[in-house]
Amino acid sequence: MESRHVISVLVENKPGVLARVSGMFSGRAFNIHSLSVAPTMSPDVSRMTVVTYGSEAIIEQIIKQLRKLINVIKVQDLTQGDYVDREMALVRVKATSSKRADVLRIVDIFRGKIVDIASDSMIVEITGGAGKIEAMIELLTPLGILELIRTGTVALPRGRKSTRYSEPSE
Amino acid sequence: MKINGAQILLRALKEEGVDTIFGYPGGAVIDIFDAIVRHFSEDFKFILTRHEQAAVHAADGYARATGKPGICLVTSGPGGTNTVTGLATAYMDSIPVIVFTGQVPTPLIGNDAFQEADIVGITRPCTKHNYLVQKIDDIAHTIKEAFVIACTGRPGPVLIDLPKDIIQAKAKFDYPKQIEIQTYKPTLKAHPPSIARAAELIREAKRPVIYAGGGVLTSGCHEELLTFVKMTGFPVTMTLMGLGCFPGTHPLSLGMLGMHGTYRANMAVNHADLLLAIGARFDDRVTGKVEEFAKNAKIIHIDIDPTSIQKNIKVDVPIVCDAKDALEKLIEALRQEGQSEECGECLKSWHAQLTAWRNEQRLRFDRTTDIIKPQYVIEKLYELTNGKAIISTEVGQNQMWAAQYYLFDSPRTFLTSGGLGTMGYGFPAAIGAQIAFPDKIVIDIAGDGSIQMNIQELATVKQYNLPVKIAILNNGYLGMVRQWQERFYDNVYAHTDILVAPDFVKLAEAYGALGLRATKTNEVEPLILKALETPGPVIMDFVVDREEGVYPMVPAGASLREMILV
């Protein structure tokens, strides 16, 4: 049974580390659905959030293979517990003056933001789970989506369960 | 006092106890070679191979034969790319090899400079780890890390890329005696509850089999394995990589298992109620159809690499640790339970069954022919070297016959590319082993195809007067593929007929070595004796039965029960 897993990976912030991680996935025919990476509070450490699909055995291998990489500090399968995950999308939607109100209404419902406006289009920013973003895209589609970009998922475990590696630096 | 990067590198190697470097010079590393000759000529034996691939294989052979890391030094660009096969070979078989490559000066990196290659990018998936050194102050520390990573845990090759300006820059030599790598902590000690659980299964087993792999050799626990077998009476089958970790002549050795394993080894695994896997990774050539493998057995899996566990097969008791630690603790647990030191009459009916299987189907070949059977050559090599030679192999039939017919009694005497299956490995690996053990007999068992993949190394053995012997089982075919074509491809021998080959006797002579040829069975023994008496390198060209096959054979993906016996 394939299921979705959100894996949080703390890595050393060194050149080539992203290539090591992504190369491990491609070389072993594992799938990366989405990947996001940025430095943490500690500039020497970056956090990657990898969303992947696989059977239990595959996910076990993915986690072990990640841990085996020398530059990897800590690996955690967030889907094993409660966690919060978010994506962000920027959507440039066709909006001449007559349609602006329609766009605004939809954006309002989804608690999105208008971050740019031109004479015939607007850029909408939305954050949320994948489902919410897809729902908004669906509603905006009839108005005419000109361009769209989505980030990968970022995630943290809920409550006190830390994915931190070093002490309070984060 | 400040010294340049080249000297820092060489002093660091000295600190690590390195005495031999295999390699090939080039523009980017000219300073290092200069320093070797000017300042370190007393410290290192430098072996100039004739191809960078051979330098890595030689370092690998040195590492397998000694247990120490093998060191290789090559230039940038093609020097580096030529090491890729060697690195991948060492990586698949978990061999500690450290390769230093030159690189174009840092300001030129990324500019498609002359002899530039992104070797760190290229070798990322075939090294345990690799580095591009970007500051002179990082050299010493990086080298220390490389040694730790290459030699500990599950060993493997490490590559260090050294830009020319870093090699030339100067710094103080400050080499750490010990370092901690925060993100690298192999699990060496067994988890006590797992040991207890395993000990329980071991006590209850009626039809146990030990399945021992290269990890036993890496861990250096062959003595412990012998003690364990004495106590328990467990029979041992070995993987290709494991041969030598338990004496091949021991009554409880079942020989190799898997695709070309012995009948009794495969039958034993099929009928076992307990499989104790030590330092082996359930490779497809071992398991055949994985759903059918050791189907009736509980499986205990000892391995230092957590990724090996539950990768190919579900196991009942995983134990992640150094194999030596696990065996010591298992022996201790058995002793505490009052197990006697000698098995005596234990497992009597299981032993009787194993003997019955052996008698039912022994390894065999036609002994009546005048034309040389390749198996006969290996048997004679075994006999005439008293089983004491270091044997390396190429890949294919020569490798399988060597594994079947040469009984390895001592660890680190069989050097073969098991995982990657690299043709051209055996000869340079033999060079590495001969450098490490000048007084031992070192023989490369080769095919006429494989030997041509690194034949240029005849110049190396000549230059250093290494008495490496090459036994070519010359059938004029790429024999293993031909065998598959015979079995599974309607005898269509697509591009496996390689009768057009050099005259190996003349070729040996051209390099200043001795070449000998045998074409009849009765010529084999005198030829081997003559070769062994000859102090320098010798090519033995055995013109063998062209269409002899390696049997038994389990077709790829079939269960071990479905053995083709002849």
XYZ file of C-alpha atoms in Angstrom:
736
model
C 0.000 0.000 0.000
C 1.459 3.316 -1.098
C 0.912 6.261 1.174
C 2.065 9.843 1.435
C 4.917 10.593 3.794
C 6.331 13.923 4.833
C 9.953 13.492 5.771
C 11.909 16.186 7.542
C 15.652 16.069 6.964
C 18.184 18.206 8.771
C 21.386 18.458 6.782
C 24.708 20.213 7.012
C 24.609 23.364 4.944
C 27.461 22.457 2.612
C 27.889 22.491 -1.165
C 26.545 19.420 -2.910
C 24.297 18.218 -0.104
C 21.100 18.751 -2.069
C 22.671 16.759 -4.914
C 23.522 13.935 -2.516
C 19.962 13.777 -1.266
C 18.239 14.104 -4.623
C 20.796 11.759 -6.211
C 20.043 9.118 -3.606
C 16.345 9.351 -4.505
C 16.884 9.147 -8.260
C 19.645 6.539 -8.081
C 17.481 4.188 -6.062
C 14.321 4.885 -8.018
C 12.501 6.498 -5.101
C 10.019 9.203 -5.872
C 10.170 12.837 -4.761
C 6.761 14.442 -4.931
C 7.990 17.737 -3.592
C 11.097 19.065 -1.943
C 11.794 22.304 -0.175
C 15.005 23.378 1.456
C 16.273 26.428 3.314
C 18.669 27.243 6.143
C 17.478 26.973 9.732
C 18.219 29.379 12.590
C 21.663 27.894 12.608
C 23.354 28.884 9.340
C 25.332 25.617 9.258
C 22.169 23.560 9.147
C 19.444 23.397 6.527
C 16.100 21.712 6.732
C 14.613 19.798 3.849
C 11.039 18.705 3.702
C 10.528 15.838 1.298
C 7.092 14.599 0.342
C 7.192 11.098 -1.064
C 4.890 8.181 -1.751
C 5.732 4.556 -1.101
C 4.986 1.320 0.660
C 6.098 0.870 4.238
C 9.204 -0.999 3.109
C 10.143 1.716 0.615
C 9.691 4.486 3.177
C 11.833 2.536 5.638
C 14.558 2.279 2.996
C 14.275 5.977 2.129
C 14.725 6.964 5.746
C 17.640 4.589 6.301
C 19.342 5.628 3.078
C 18.955 9.296 4.051
C 20.494 8.600 7.446
C 23.391 6.846 5.751
C 24.423 10.011 3.890
C 27.350 11.554 5.715
C 25.982 15.128 5.626
C 22.576 14.197 6.996
C 22.079 15.109 10.649
C 18.578 13.930 11.429
C 15.688 12.321 9.600
C 12.134 12.171 10.832
C 8.994 10.826 9.222
C 6.486 13.453 10.325
C 3.569 11.350 9.170
C 4.261 9.059 12.118
C 2.787 11.741 14.413
C 0.828 14.990 14.396
C 2.314 17.651 12.221
C 1.512 20.871 10.429
C 2.294 21.187 6.764
C 1.873 24.112 4.433
C 2.430 24.994 0.844
C 2.282 28.345 -0.826
C 1.057 29.245 -4.297
C 1.247 32.418 -6.338
C -1.435 32.596 -9.007
C -1.604 35.238 -11.709
C -5.229 35.391 -12.616
C -6.923 37.340 -15.424
C -8.851 40.192 -13.819
C -10.052 43.133 -15.771
C -11.915 45.701 -13.680
C -15.249 43.941 -14.168
C -13.946 40.633 -12.796
C -11.889 41.962 -9.892
C -14.692 41.594 -7.410
C -15.113 37.917 -8.317
C -11.448 37.269 -7.715
C -11.472 39.158 -4.441
C -14.426 37.160 -3.181
C -12.738 33.825 -3.841
C -9.466 35.027 -2.355
C -11.273 36.224 0.715
C -12.947 32.870 1.279
C -9.595 31.128 1.185
C -7.946 33.795 3.294
C -5.514 34.526 0.468
C -3.930 37.833 -0.381
C -3.634 39.983 -3.440
C 0.045 40.797 -3.737
C 0.129 42.458 -7.161
C -2.379 44.159 -9.336
C -2.197 45.286 -12.956
C -4.792 46.605 -15.366
C -5.872 43.163 -16.516
C -4.474 40.716 -13.946
C -3.752 40.142 -10.278
C -1.359 37.899 -8.385
C -2.953 35.957 -5.567
C -0.939 34.487 -2.732
C -2.290 31.583 -0.787
C -0.874 29.278 1.843
C -2.341 26.117 3.232
C -2.485 22.407 2.836
C -2.362 20.953 -0.657
C -6.131 20.394 -0.672
C -6.939 24.014 0.077
C -4.610 25.277 -2.617
C -6.077 22.919 -5.163
C -9.594 23.971 -4.234
C -8.786 27.617 -4.788
C -7.059 26.907 -8.079
C -10.158 25.075 -9.190
C -12.340 28.063 -8.400
C -9.988 30.528 -10.063
C -9.618 28.461 -13.222
C -12.858 29.635 -14.888
C -11.678 33.240 -14.497
C -8.493 32.428 -16.390
C -5.223 31.512 -14.702
C -2.319 33.038 -16.626
C 0.536 31.633 -14.551
C 0.913 29.597 -11.456
C 3.723 28.594 -9.138
C 3.606 26.373 -6.086
C 6.243 25.689 -3.466
C 6.921 22.285 -2.055
C 5.518 21.357 1.307
C 7.168 22.627 4.470
C 6.276 20.952 7.724
C 6.909 20.806 11.466
C 5.662 18.348 14.062
C 2.974 19.646 16.396
C 3.494 20.282 20.093
C 6.827 19.836 21.796
C 8.198 17.114 19.554
C 11.232 18.802 18.163
C 13.025 17.969 14.965
C 15.884 20.069 16.154
C 19.338 18.652 16.348
C 21.317 21.134 18.369
C 20.183 22.993 21.456
C 17.972 26.108 21.452
C 19.810 27.788 18.557
C 16.651 27.462 16.491
C 57.023 26.082 9.186
C 54.628 26.244 6.310
C 54.633 23.535 3.677
C 52.609 23.214 0.496
C 49.411 21.248 0.038
C 51.235 18.415 -1.705
C 53.496 17.934 1.301
C 50.614 18.246 3.706
C 48.866 15.439 1.830
C 51.927 13.206 1.921
C 52.655 13.878 5.573
C 49.067 13.112 6.394
C 49.345 9.803 4.544
C 52.458 9.036 6.569
C 50.556 9.772 9.768
C 47.943 7.266 8.643
C 50.598 4.610 8.202
C 50.355 4.507 4.428
C 53.392 3.000 2.755
C 52.160 2.318 -0.771
C 50.520 4.592 -3.326
C 49.160 3.447 -6.667
C 48.673 6.037 -9.348
C 49.430 7.891 -12.502
C 50.784 11.425 -12.911
C 49.361 14.379 -14.816
C 49.434 18.147 -15.020
C 47.175 18.875 -12.077
C 49.090 16.671 -9.645
C 52.606 17.299 -10.823
C 53.453 19.032 -7.524
C 52.425 15.968 -5.525
C 54.513 13.663 -7.680
C 57.396 16.090 -7.394
C 57.112 16.025 -3.612
C 56.971 12.222 -3.578
C 60.275 12.020 -5.377
C 62.028 14.953 -3.716
C 60.901 14.632 -0.112
C 59.152 11.326 0.484
C 61.036 8.764 -1.573
C 61.941 6.869 1.604
C 58.407 6.882 2.901
C 56.280 5.541 0.094
C 56.494 2.835 -2.454
C 54.899 4.411 -5.494
C 53.474 1.985 -8.046
C 52.951 3.444 -11.486
C 50.200 1.509 -13.214
C 49.556 1.989 -16.913
C 45.948 3.088 -16.560
C 44.155 4.891 -13.736
C 41.454 2.219 -13.570
C 44.143 -0.330 -12.781
C 45.552 1.959 -10.081
C 42.239 1.906 -8.224
C 41.816 -1.857 -8.662
C 45.376 -2.370 -7.422
C 44.668 -0.211 -4.377
C 41.471 -2.225 -3.900
C 43.342 -5.546 -4.177
C 45.883 -4.249 -1.676
C 43.042 -3.309 0.684
C 41.264 -6.660 0.353
C 44.462 -8.626 0.911
C 45.673 -6.577 3.895
C 42.602 -5.013 5.495
C 44.330 -1.638 5.286
C 42.994 1.150 3.072
C 44.326 1.275 -0.485
C 45.607 4.637 -1.692
C 45.414 5.954 -5.216
C 46.631 9.231 -6.713
C 45.659 10.439 -10.182
C 45.319 13.631 -12.135
C 42.273 15.729 -13.012
C 39.777 15.167 -15.844
C 40.388 11.827 -17.557
C 42.604 10.728 -14.668
C 39.585 11.066 -12.431
C 37.002 9.658 -14.823
C 39.189 6.592 -15.346
C 38.861 5.840 -11.643
C 35.071 5.618 -11.772
C 34.881 1.876 -12.488
C 37.404 1.210 -9.758
C 35.443 3.296 -7.278
C 32.149 1.647 -8.199
C 33.793 -1.769 -7.814
C 35.102 -0.897 -4.355
C 31.798 0.700 -3.379
C 29.719 -2.360 -4.231
C 32.063 -4.625 -2.280
C 32.581 -2.224 0.677
C 36.344 -1.868 0.233
C 38.264 1.011 1.841
C 39.978 2.809 -1.011
C 40.951 6.470 -0.921
C 41.412 8.178 -4.262
C 43.071 11.572 -4.564
C 42.388 13.387 -7.800
C 43.938 16.571 -9.027
C 41.613 19.352 -10.089
C 42.057 22.517 -12.115
C 42.872 25.601 -9.992
C 39.856 26.894 -8.031
C 39.426 30.072 -10.139
C 39.023 27.889 -13.232
C 36.539 25.385 -11.797
C 33.374 25.483 -13.863
C 35.068 27.079 -16.855
C 35.512 23.879 -18.877
C 39.239 24.250 -18.351
C 41.719 21.804 -19.845
C 41.393 18.391 -18.173
C 38.540 19.570 -16.000
C 35.807 17.206 -14.906
C 33.295 17.540 -12.086
C 34.667 14.401 -10.490
C 32.911 14.993 -7.172
C 29.611 15.161 -9.048
C 30.465 12.149 -11.178
C 31.527 9.934 -8.286
C 28.903 10.949 -5.743
C 26.823 7.801 -6.256
C 29.794 5.414 -6.320
C 31.701 6.601 -3.261
C 30.819 6.377 0.393
C 31.628 10.063 0.517
C 33.699 12.553 -1.443
C 35.203 15.994 -1.040
C 36.374 18.968 -3.017
C 38.970 20.758 -0.918
C 38.564 24.510 -1.345
C 40.944 25.893 1.256
C 44.497 24.946 2.102
C 43.531 24.846 5.785
C 40.974 22.127 5.073
C 43.354 19.567 3.553
C 44.586 17.847 6.708
C 41.201 17.656 8.354
C 39.547 16.383 5.195
C 42.103 13.614 4.816
C 41.537 12.534 8.408
C 37.796 12.416 7.820
C 38.287 10.445 4.630
C 40.277 7.768 6.434
C 37.715 7.497 9.206
C 34.818 7.244 6.774
C 36.549 4.831 4.390
C 37.685 2.412 7.089
C 34.923 2.325 9.684
C 31.323 1.164 9.747
C 30.572 -0.424 6.422
C 33.807 0.543 4.657
C 33.865 2.081 1.223
C 35.785 4.272 -1.171
C 36.269 7.999 -0.558
C 37.484 10.493 -3.130
C 39.251 13.769 -2.394
C 39.521 16.308 -5.203
C 42.467 18.684 -4.842
C 42.642 21.815 -6.997
C 46.095 22.673 -8.196
C 46.251 26.053 -6.421
C 45.406 24.330 -3.136
C 48.142 21.773 -3.727
C 50.579 24.657 -4.242
C 49.375 26.909 -1.412
C 51.187 26.751 1.919
C 50.038 26.163 5.460
C 51.271 24.748 8.737
C 50.950 21.011 9.055
C 48.484 20.292 11.792
C 47.087 16.807 11.597
C 44.408 15.751 14.075
C 45.151 12.475 15.849
C 41.481 11.787 16.270
C 38.329 13.433 15.086
C 34.650 13.222 15.755
C 32.363 13.429 12.780
C 29.133 14.644 14.310
C 26.927 13.235 11.602
C 28.681 9.895 11.216
C 28.306 7.378 14.018
C 28.146 3.755 12.857
C 26.426 1.381 15.265
C 29.094 -1.025 16.427
C 27.508 -2.677 19.445
C 24.655 -5.134 19.302
C 21.395 -4.395 21.068
C 21.251 -6.895 23.979
C 17.563 -7.907 23.555
C 18.229 -8.818 19.915
C 21.147 -10.998 20.982
C 18.938 -12.734 23.546
C 16.251 -13.322 20.945
C 18.816 -14.631 18.453
C 20.404 -16.919 21.048
C 16.982 -18.403 21.732
C 16.413 -19.156 18.037
C 19.928 -20.602 17.819
C 19.250 -22.981 20.699
C 15.963 -24.140 19.227
C 17.155 -24.650 15.653
C 17.087 -28.152 14.222
C 18.137 -27.330 10.660
C 20.287 -24.199 10.938
C 22.504 -22.665 8.277
C 24.969 -19.819 8.628
C 25.007 -17.592 5.571
C 28.280 -15.682 5.821
C 29.295 -12.786 3.618
C 32.074 -10.297 3.106
C 31.156 -8.574 6.354
C 32.789 -11.418 8.291
C 36.080 -10.636 6.552
C 35.703 -6.884 7.006
C 34.937 -7.315 10.660
C 37.805 -9.785 11.092
C 35.659 -12.253 13.012
C 36.560 -15.498 11.249
C 37.997 -16.889 14.511
C 34.777 -16.126 16.339
C 32.822 -17.751 13.528
C 34.921 -20.892 13.865
C 34.381 -20.949 17.626
C 30.653 -20.475 17.133
C 30.515 -23.352 14.651
C 32.501 -25.595 16.998
C 29.982 -24.939 19.734
C 26.827 -25.200 17.701
C 27.637 -27.517 14.808
C 25.982 -25.053 12.444
C 27.029 -25.559 8.820
C 28.311 -22.526 6.915
C 27.577 -21.436 3.389
C 29.361 -18.422 2.017
C 28.645 -15.759 -0.530
C 31.189 -15.062 -3.242
C 32.432 -12.176 -1.124
C 32.540 -14.319 1.985
C 34.777 -17.108 0.648
C 37.720 -17.585 2.980
C 35.862 -16.341 6.060
C 35.357 -19.969 7.065
C 37.738 -22.736 6.002
C 36.587 -24.195 2.694
C 38.006 -27.574 3.706
C 36.093 -27.689 7.005
C 33.563 -30.552 7.104
C 30.830 -28.053 7.923
C 31.588 -25.788 4.972
C 28.859 -26.112 2.374
C 30.708 -23.961 -0.138
C 29.133 -21.060 -1.936
C 25.374 -20.613 -2.293
C 23.267 -18.934 -4.930
C 23.219 -18.917 -8.708
C 26.340 -21.066 -9.091
C 26.372 -22.357 -5.540
C 26.698 -25.976 -4.567
C 23.675 -28.235 -4.572
C 23.975 -28.941 -0.866
C 24.315 -25.244 0.039
C 21.192 -24.315 -1.864
C 19.270 -27.348 -0.613
C 20.357 -26.598 2.936
C 19.086 -23.015 2.699
C 15.833 -24.272 1.206
C 15.223 -26.690 4.042
C 16.678 -24.655 6.872
C 14.564 -23.713 9.869
C 17.046 -21.023 10.883
C 19.208 -18.843 8.692
C 21.894 -16.862 10.467
C 23.036 -14.191 8.018
C 26.295 -12.495 8.992
C 27.609 -9.577 6.964
C 25.704 -10.559 3.852
C 23.075 -8.569 2.006
C 20.682 -11.021 0.316
C 21.879 -10.093 -3.142
C 19.774 -11.308 -6.091
C 22.556 -13.671 -7.227
C 22.310 -15.317 -3.819
C 18.581 -15.444 -3.220
C 17.188 -16.167 -6.661
C 13.452 -15.714 -6.359
C 13.331 -13.845 -3.108
C 9.860 -15.053 -2.055
C 11.140 -18.624 -2.112
C 14.455 -17.980 -0.398
C 14.842 -19.753 2.944
C 11.093 -19.905 3.021
C 10.899 -22.226 6.006
C 13.493 -20.449 8.054
C 13.472 -17.849 10.750
C 16.107 -15.331 9.750
C 18.611 -13.566 11.971
C 20.424 -10.814 10.090
C 23.616 -9.317 11.476
C 24.816 -6.320 9.494
C 26.572 -3.068 10.299
C 24.613 -1.191 7.642
C 20.997 -0.552 8.653
C 20.005 -0.132 4.994
C 20.926 -3.766 4.322
C 18.296 -4.894 6.757
C 14.779 -5.482 5.417
C 15.977 -4.231 2.029
C 15.508 -7.402 0.024
C 13.947 -9.765 2.509
C 11.900 -9.651 5.698
C 13.958 -10.847 8.625
C 12.847 -11.966 12.090
C 15.746 -10.710 14.183
C 17.734 -7.804 12.765
C 20.962 -6.998 14.597
C 22.731 -3.833 13.506
C 26.336 -3.919 14.678
C 29.861 -5.044 13.926
C 29.667 -8.779 13.169
C 32.469 -9.457 15.626
C 30.543 -7.901 18.477
C 27.439 -9.921 17.633
C 29.322 -13.213 17.408
C 31.207 -12.580 20.651
C 27.956 -11.825 22.421
C 26.162 -14.807 20.920
C 29.015 -17.102 21.986
C 28.870 -15.562 25.454
C 25.105 -16.045 25.619
C 25.436 -19.697 24.631
C 28.142 -20.254 27.233
C 25.992 -18.718 29.921
C 23.279 -21.168 28.995
C 25.802 -23.907 29.640
C 26.414 -24.854 26.022
C 29.521 -27.010 25.758
C 32.494 -25.876 23.673
C 32.224 -28.821 21.309
C 29.062 -29.661 19.475
C 29.822 -33.381 19.480
C 26.772 -35.328 18.388
C 24.510 -32.300 18.055
C 22.392 -31.796 14.920
C 23.270 -35.338 13.884
C 20.381 -35.926 11.533
C 20.804 -32.512 9.887
C 24.495 -33.228 9.309
C 23.552 -36.596 7.825
C 21.151 -34.864 5.463
C 23.843 -32.396 4.379
C 26.198 -35.275 3.640
C 23.468 -37.012 1.654
C 22.989 -33.886 -0.469
C 26.702 -33.629 -1.033
C 26.908 -37.224 -2.192
C 23.836 -36.805 -4.356
C 25.255 -33.930 -6.413
C 28.897 -33.054 -6.134
C 30.594 -30.407 -8.213
C 31.808 -32.379 -11.187
C 33.207 -32.306 -14.701
C 34.346 -34.814 -17.266
C 37.758 -36.051 -16.164
C 38.357 -38.307 -19.128
C 38.976 -35.756 -21.856
C 42.198 -34.859 -23.498
C 40.992 -31.363 -24.119
C 41.504 -29.240 -21.012
C 38.533 -28.716 -18.759
C 38.756 -25.299 -17.091
C 37.684 -26.766 -13.745
C 40.641 -29.117 -13.921
C 42.994 -26.142 -14.220
C 41.600 -24.610 -11.033
C 41.804 -27.930 -9.226
C 45.442 -28.281 -10.229
C 46.211 -24.702 -9.225
C 44.677 -25.483 -5.849
C 46.640 -28.671 -5.478
C 49.994 -27.322 -6.634
C 49.792 -24.213 -4.442
C 48.565 -26.279 -1.464
C 45.592 -23.976 -1.333
C 47.865 -21.228 -0.040
C 47.862 -18.769 -2.932
C 46.113 -15.437 -3.039
C 43.669 -15.785 -5.894
C 42.144 -12.896 -7.776
C 39.684 -13.346 -10.592
C 38.214 -11.540 -13.475
C 34.457 -11.833 -13.997
C 32.385 -14.562 -15.565
C 33.044 -18.273 -15.825
C 36.645 -17.940 -14.630
C 35.365 -16.290 -11.469
C 32.712 -18.911 -10.756
C 35.006 -21.865 -11.373
C 37.613 -20.285 -9.099
C 34.945 -19.849 -6.423
C 33.785 -23.436 -6.801
C 37.046 -25.339 -7.147
C 39.632 -23.420 -5.131
C 38.903 -24.068 -1.472
C 39.831 -20.971 0.477
C 40.920 -21.722 4.017
C 42.142 -18.289 5.036
C 40.493 -14.907 5.027
C 41.581 -12.247 2.535
C 42.967 -14.722 0.020
C 40.204 -14.410 -2.581
C 39.937 -11.103 -4.416
C 37.018 -10.775 -6.767
C 34.615 -8.120 -7.947
C 31.424 -9.549 -6.517
C 28.919 -6.723 -6.577
C 29.790 -4.737 -9.663
C 31.229 -7.682 -11.586
C 34.075 -5.745 -13.148
C 35.936 -7.500 -15.945
C 39.522 -6.316 -15.824
C 39.571 -6.247 -12.032
C 41.610 -9.356 -11.330
C 44.978 -8.567 -12.806
C 45.478 -5.140 -11.206
C 44.016 -6.486 -7.942
C 46.657 -9.225 -8.050
C 49.289 -6.511 -8.444
C 48.010 -4.797 -5.307
C 48.070 -8.052 -3.354
C 51.539 -8.965 -4.592
C 52.879 -5.567 -3.517
C 51.463 -6.200 -0.055
C 52.734 -9.787 0.093
C 55.872 -10.066 -2.037
C 56.549 -13.628 -0.892
C 53.137 -15.113 -1.483
C 51.975 -16.780 -4.640
C 49.432 -14.486 -6.283
C 47.440 -15.795 -9.215
C 44.891 -14.013 -11.356
C 42.405 -16.529 -12.730
C 41.243 -14.912 -15.937
C 39.314 -15.426 -19.098
C 40.587 -14.494 -22.516
C 38.006 -11.713 -22.621
C 38.567 -10.148 -19.190
C 42.327 -10.230 -19.280
C 42.322 -7.951 -22.289
C 40.557 -5.262 -20.288
C 43.667 -4.376 -18.292
C 46.367 -6.272 -20.147
C 48.534 -3.135 -20.283
C 49.449 -3.824 -16.642
C 51.960 -6.398 -17.849
C 54.266 -3.401 -18.087
C 53.643 -2.659 -14.401
C 54.467 -6.176 -13.225
C 57.553 -6.111 -15.412
C 58.683 -2.736 -14.102
C 58.424 -3.779 -10.445
C 59.363 -7.391 -11.178
C 56.226 -8.680 -9.498
C 55.882 -12.447 -9.791
C 52.118 -12.282 -10.456
C 50.885 -15.331 -12.365
C 47.997 -15.095 -14.777
C 46.037 -18.223 -15.626
C 43.920 -17.570 -18.701
C 41.105 -20.058 -19.213
C 41.087 -19.421 -22.916
C 37.908 -20.574 -24.626
C 37.707 -17.916 -27.308
C 34.358 -16.806 -25.971
C 32.916 -14.345 -23.531
C 32.007 -17.578 -21.868
C 29.415 -16.678 -19.264
C 27.297 -14.696 -21.668
C 27.742 -17.469 -24.251
C 26.474 -19.937 -21.654
C 23.334 -17.835 -21.155
C 22.916 -17.612 -24.922
C 23.161 -21.380 -25.113
C 20.614 -21.880 -22.352
C 18.189 -19.044 -22.866
C 18.792 -17.514 -26.314
C 18.577 -20.515 -28.684
C 22.331 -20.813 -29.144
C 22.558 -17.448 -30.877
C 26.047 -16.414 -29.809
C 25.566 -12.722 -30.394
C 29.015 -11.115 -30.303
C 30.497 -13.426 -27.721
C 32.881 -15.193 -30.088
C 36.259 -13.543 -29.557
C 38.571 -16.013 -31.240
C 40.404 -13.081 -32.753
C 42.734 -12.365 -29.855
C 46.422 -11.793 -29.384
C 48.761 -14.725 -29.024
C 49.066 -14.495 -25.237
C 52.421 -16.247 -25.165
C 53.917 -13.754 -27.581
C 52.158 -10.925 -25.799
C 53.782 -11.925 -22.509
C 57.116 -12.037 -24.265
C 56.532 -8.640 -25.835
C 56.238 -7.216 -22.321
C 59.307 -9.129 -21.159
C 57.317 -11.691 -19.199
C 57.163 -15.437 -19.669
C 54.315 -16.915 -21.692
C 53.364 -20.593 -21.541
C 50.606 -22.482 -23.319
C 48.866 -25.785 -22.658
C 46.398 -27.379 -25.042
C 46.068 -30.861 -23.532
C 45.075 -32.033 -20.100
C 48.405 -33.723 -19.411
C 50.262 -30.469 -20.100
C 48.461 -28.584 -17.343
C 50.424 -29.769 -14.338
C 53.934 -29.351 -15.767
C 52.974 -25.929 -17.054
C 51.732 -24.750 -13.657
C 54.861 -26.121 -11.988
C 57.051 -24.273 -14.450
C 55.119 -21.048 -13.878
C 55.371 -21.369 -10.106
C 59.119 -21.944 -10.343
C 59.580 -18.838 -12.452
C 60.570 -15.852 -10.314
C 58.895 -13.188 -12.494
C 55.493 -12.634 -14.060
C 54.037 -15.442 -16.154
C 51.021 -15.794 -18.409
C 49.644 -19.325 -18.473
C 47.463 -19.684 -21.533
C 45.224 -22.721 -21.064
C 43.361 -23.485 -24.257
C 40.256 -25.053 -22.740
C 37.081 -26.742 -23.871
C 35.269 -23.949 -25.679
C 31.721 -24.721 -24.627
C 32.158 -25.869 -21.055
C 29.559 -24.296 -18.781
C 29.400 -23.383 -15.104
C 27.071 -25.693 -13.193
C 24.993 -26.067 -11.154
C 23.069 -23.018 -12.191
C 19.943 -21.344 -10.911
C 18.401 -19.281 -13.729
C 18.063 -15.589 -12.860
C 14.901 -14.984 -10.850
C 14.184 -18.687 -10.251
C 14.009 -20.292 -6.852
C 17.157 -21.973 -5.532
C 15.270 -25.256 -5.841
C 15.277 -24.959 -9.622
C 18.900 -25.811 -10.148
C 20.143 -26.851 -13.550
C 22.627 -29.517 -12.591
C 24.527 -30.054 -15.836
